Every structure is written in structure tokens, then in C-alpha cells.
Amino acid sequence: MDDRAQRIVDTAIELAARDGYHAVRLRDVAAKAKVALGTVYKRFNSKEEILVAALTREGENLLARFTEMPKGDDAEARVVAFFEIATDNFVRRPKLARALLRALAGERMAAHVASLHALCIGILVATIEGRSPHEPSAWGGDSDVRARETASILLQVWFAALVGWAAGAHDQAGVVLQVRRAAKRLL
């Protein structure tokens, strides 16, 4: 991502964190990032695309935080520890988190969502198998199908729980509880 695109994403994050999804208007992003509106459109087709780029960056930042495996004696404990960290990281800025979730539901976001999903699956498979997510084998076909399917299901439960959190159905602890229940059954 070039410097201008980075500034655009940073500005969108700032606006969404302060005032939520509706505050991320492309004209406002351009003005605050000190770039032409055409520059914004040249790099991103919509505010959803900017916010999904922000979410992808957040996912990469989360990966960077995992310099060692989450603590736990077994896969279930490690997975729960991972989701506690991921949930805390995600909901610490509630307006931004809600804006990012809304952006994921936008039209034409499937490719971006798939990329983010793959990143999270790689981290989760490594967590389940007790390996560092920085090992190349965590991302490829070396992992068994069961671990990848389990990771995918757990990730879907987490996203569904985050949607419930965004709607006010439960709090942060409720998000982790949903994943804990799924992990207990799956692992």
C-alpha cells in the first residue's frame, strides 16, 4: 500500500473510530488525508473498500502480535486465548469495530472478505496445532483438513458473535463465550 493509500486508510480509521460508519464519507476522508478526491477513488472504489483495507491491516497487526503461541495446554485453551485477544483487540474501539463489520457486509466485498478469512484461518490453524502462525506450514496444505474446517467454523462463530455484539445482544465476554462453547464441541 503506497503512502497516499495508507493516509486514506488511517483517516478512515480515525473518522470511524470517532463517529462511526456514517462519518466515513469519501470527501471528508480526502480532505482530512490531504489528497484529492480522485486519488481516493483511484485507490478505493467505496468507503467499504477502505474500511475492509483497514480491517485487513488490523488482522495483519494481530498476526504481528502473535510472536509466540497463545498460552494453553491444549488446542481448546489456545483457541479460546486467541479469541480473547482478538476480541479485545477488535472491540476496544467500538465505533470503528461496528463500522468495519458493516463494511464487510457491503456489496462486492467477497474477495476482500475471502482474503481476510484466509489470514485468520492461517492464524487459527497454527493455534489449533500448537505452532507459531509465522511458520510457513501454517498457511499451506501441510495442515490437515479437519484443522482447517474447525478453524473456519470457529471463525464463523466469532464473526456471528461479533455481529451480535455490534447489535447489543451481548457484551465482549459474550462473544468469547460463544467461541468457547463452539471450541469445546469441536476440539
Coordinates of C-alpha atoms in Angstrom, one line a residue:
M1 CA 0.0 0.0 0.0
D2 CA 1.5 3.3 -1.0
D3 CA 1.8 6.4 1.2
R4 CA -1.4 8.0 0.0
A5 CA -3.5 4.9 0.3
Q6 CA -2.0 4.5 3.8
R7 CA -3.1 8.0 4.7
I8 CA -6.6 7.4 3.3
V9 CA -6.9 4.2 5.4
D10 CA -5.5 5.9 8.5
T11 CA -8.0 8.8 8.1
A12 CA -10.9 6.4 7.6
I13 CA -10.0 4.6 10.8
E14 CA -9.8 7.9 12.7
L15 CA -13.2 9.1 11.4
A16 CA -14.9 5.7 12.0
A17 CA -13.3 5.4 15.5
R18 CA -14.6 8.8 16.5
D19 CA -18.0 8.9 14.8
G20 CA -18.8 5.5 13.3
Y21 CA -19.6 4.2 9.8
H22 CA -21.5 7.2 8.5
A23 CA -18.6 9.6 9.3
V24 CA -16.5 7.9 6.7
R25 CA -17.5 10.0 3.7
L26 CA -15.1 9.9 0.8
R27 CA -15.0 13.7 0.5
D28 CA -14.2 14.0 4.2
V29 CA -11.6 11.3 4.0
A30 CA -9.9 13.0 1.1
A31 CA -9.9 16.4 2.8
K32 CA -8.6 15.2 6.1
A33 CA -6.0 13.0 4.4
K34 CA -5.0 16.0 2.3
V35 CA -5.4 14.1 -1.0
A36 CA -7.6 14.8 -4.0
L37 CA -11.0 13.1 -4.1
G38 CA -9.9 11.5 -7.4
T39 CA -6.9 10.0 -5.5
V40 CA -9.3 8.3 -3.1
Y41 CA -11.4 6.9 -6.0
K42 CA -8.2 5.8 -7.8
R43 CA -7.2 3.6 -4.9
F44 CA -10.6 2.6 -3.5
N45 CA -14.0 2.1 -5.1
S46 CA -16.0 2.8 -1.9
K47 CA -15.8 3.5 1.8
E48 CA -16.5 -0.2 2.4
E49 CA -13.3 -1.0 0.5
I50 CA -11.3 1.5 2.6
L51 CA -12.7 0.0 5.8
V52 CA -12.1 -3.5 4.7
A53 CA -8.5 -2.5 3.9
A54 CA -8.4 -1.1 7.5
L55 CA -9.7 -4.4 8.8
T56 CA -7.1 -6.4 6.8
R57 CA -4.4 -4.2 8.3
E58 CA -5.8 -4.8 11.8
G59 CA -5.6 -8.6 11.0
E60 CA -2.0 -8.2 10.0
N61 CA -1.3 -6.3 13.1
L62 CA -2.9 -9.0 15.2
L63 CA -0.7 -11.6 13.4
A64 CA 2.4 -9.5 14.3
R65 CA 1.3 -9.6 18.0
F66 CA 1.5 -13.4 17.9
T67 CA 5.2 -13.7 18.2
E68 CA 4.5 -16.8 20.4
M69 CA 1.5 -19.1 20.7
P70 CA -1.4 -18.1 23.0
K71 CA -1.0 -19.9 26.3
G72 CA -2.8 -23.2 26.9
D73 CA -2.2 -26.9 27.4
D74 CA -4.4 -28.0 24.6
A75 CA -6.0 -26.8 21.4
E76 CA -9.2 -25.6 23.1
A77 CA -7.4 -23.5 25.6
R78 CA -5.1 -21.9 23.0
V79 CA -8.1 -21.2 20.7
V80 CA -10.0 -19.5 23.5
A81 CA -6.9 -17.5 24.4
F82 CA -6.6 -16.4 20.8
F83 CA -10.2 -15.3 20.6
E84 CA -9.9 -13.4 23.9
I85 CA -7.0 -11.5 22.4
A86 CA -8.6 -11.0 19.0
T87 CA -12.0 -9.9 20.5
D88 CA -10.3 -7.5 22.9
N89 CA -8.3 -6.0 20.0
F90 CA -11.4 -5.7 17.8
V91 CA -13.9 -4.2 20.3
R92 CA -11.5 -1.8 22.0
R93 CA -12.7 0.9 19.6
P94 CA -16.5 0.1 19.4
K95 CA -17.5 2.6 16.8
L96 CA -14.7 1.5 14.5
A97 CA -15.5 -2.2 15.1
R98 CA -19.1 -1.6 14.2
A99 CA -18.1 0.3 11.0
L100 CA -15.7 -2.5 10.0
L101 CA -18.4 -5.1 10.5
R102 CA -20.8 -3.1 8.4
A103 CA -18.3 -2.7 5.7
L104 CA -17.7 -6.4 5.5
A105 CA -21.4 -6.9 4.7
G106 CA -21.1 -4.4 1.7
E107 CA -21.7 -5.5 -1.8
R108 CA -18.7 -6.6 -3.8
M109 CA -16.7 -7.3 -0.7
A110 CA -16.4 -11.1 -1.2
A111 CA -12.8 -11.1 -2.5
H112 CA -11.7 -8.9 0.4
V113 CA -13.6 -11.0 2.9
A114 CA -12.0 -14.1 1.5
S115 CA -8.5 -12.7 1.9
L116 CA -9.2 -11.7 5.5
H117 CA -10.8 -15.1 6.1
A118 CA -7.6 -16.8 4.8
L119 CA -5.4 -14.7 7.1
C120 CA -7.5 -15.6 10.1
I121 CA -7.7 -19.3 9.1
G122 CA -3.9 -19.5 8.9
I123 CA -3.5 -18.0 12.4
L124 CA -6.2 -20.3 13.8
V125 CA -4.8 -23.5 12.3
A126 CA -1.4 -22.7 13.8
T127 CA -3.1 -22.1 17.1
I128 CA -5.0 -25.3 17.0
E129 CA -1.9 -27.3 16.0
G130 CA 0.3 -25.5 18.6
R131 CA 2.6 -23.9 16.1
S132 CA 3.6 -20.3 15.5
P133 CA 1.4 -18.6 12.9
H134 CA 4.7 -17.3 11.5
E135 CA 5.7 -20.8 10.3
P136 CA 5.2 -21.2 6.6
S137 CA 3.4 -24.5 7.1
A138 CA 0.6 -22.8 8.9
W139 CA -0.6 -21.2 5.7
G140 CA -0.3 -24.0 3.2
G141 CA -1.6 -27.5 2.6
D142 CA 0.5 -29.1 5.4
S143 CA -2.3 -28.7 7.8
D144 CA -4.9 -31.4 7.9
V145 CA -8.4 -30.8 6.5
R146 CA -10.0 -31.2 10.0
A147 CA -7.9 -28.3 11.5
R148 CA -8.8 -26.0 8.6
E149 CA -12.5 -26.9 8.8
T150 CA -12.5 -26.4 12.5
A151 CA -10.7 -23.1 12.2
S152 CA -13.3 -22.0 9.6
I153 CA -16.2 -22.9 11.8
L154 CA -14.7 -21.2 14.8
L155 CA -14.1 -18.0 12.8
Q156 CA -17.7 -18.0 11.5
V157 CA -19.0 -18.4 15.1
W158 CA -16.7 -15.5 16.1
F159 CA -17.9 -13.2 13.3
A160 CA -21.6 -14.1 14.1
A161 CA -20.9 -13.3 17.8
L162 CA -19.3 -10.0 16.8
V163 CA -22.4 -9.1 14.8
G164 CA -24.5 -9.9 18.0
W165 CA -22.2 -7.7 20.0
A166 CA -22.5 -4.9 17.4
A167 CA -26.3 -5.1 17.7
G168 CA -26.2 -5.0 21.5
A169 CA -27.2 -8.7 22.0
H170 CA -24.3 -9.3 24.3
D171 CA -21.0 -7.9 25.6
Q172 CA -17.4 -8.7 24.8
A173 CA -17.5 -11.6 27.3
G174 CA -20.5 -13.0 25.4
V175 CA -18.5 -13.0 22.2
V176 CA -15.8 -15.1 23.8
L177 CA -18.3 -17.4 25.5
Q178 CA -19.9 -18.2 22.1
V179 CA -16.5 -19.2 20.7
R180 CA -15.6 -21.1 23.9
R181 CA -18.8 -23.2 23.5
A182 CA -18.0 -23.9 19.9
A183 CA -14.4 -24.8 20.6
K184 CA -15.4 -27.2 23.4
R185 CA -17.7 -29.1 21.0
L186 CA -15.3 -29.0 18.1
L187 CA -12.0 -29.7 19.8

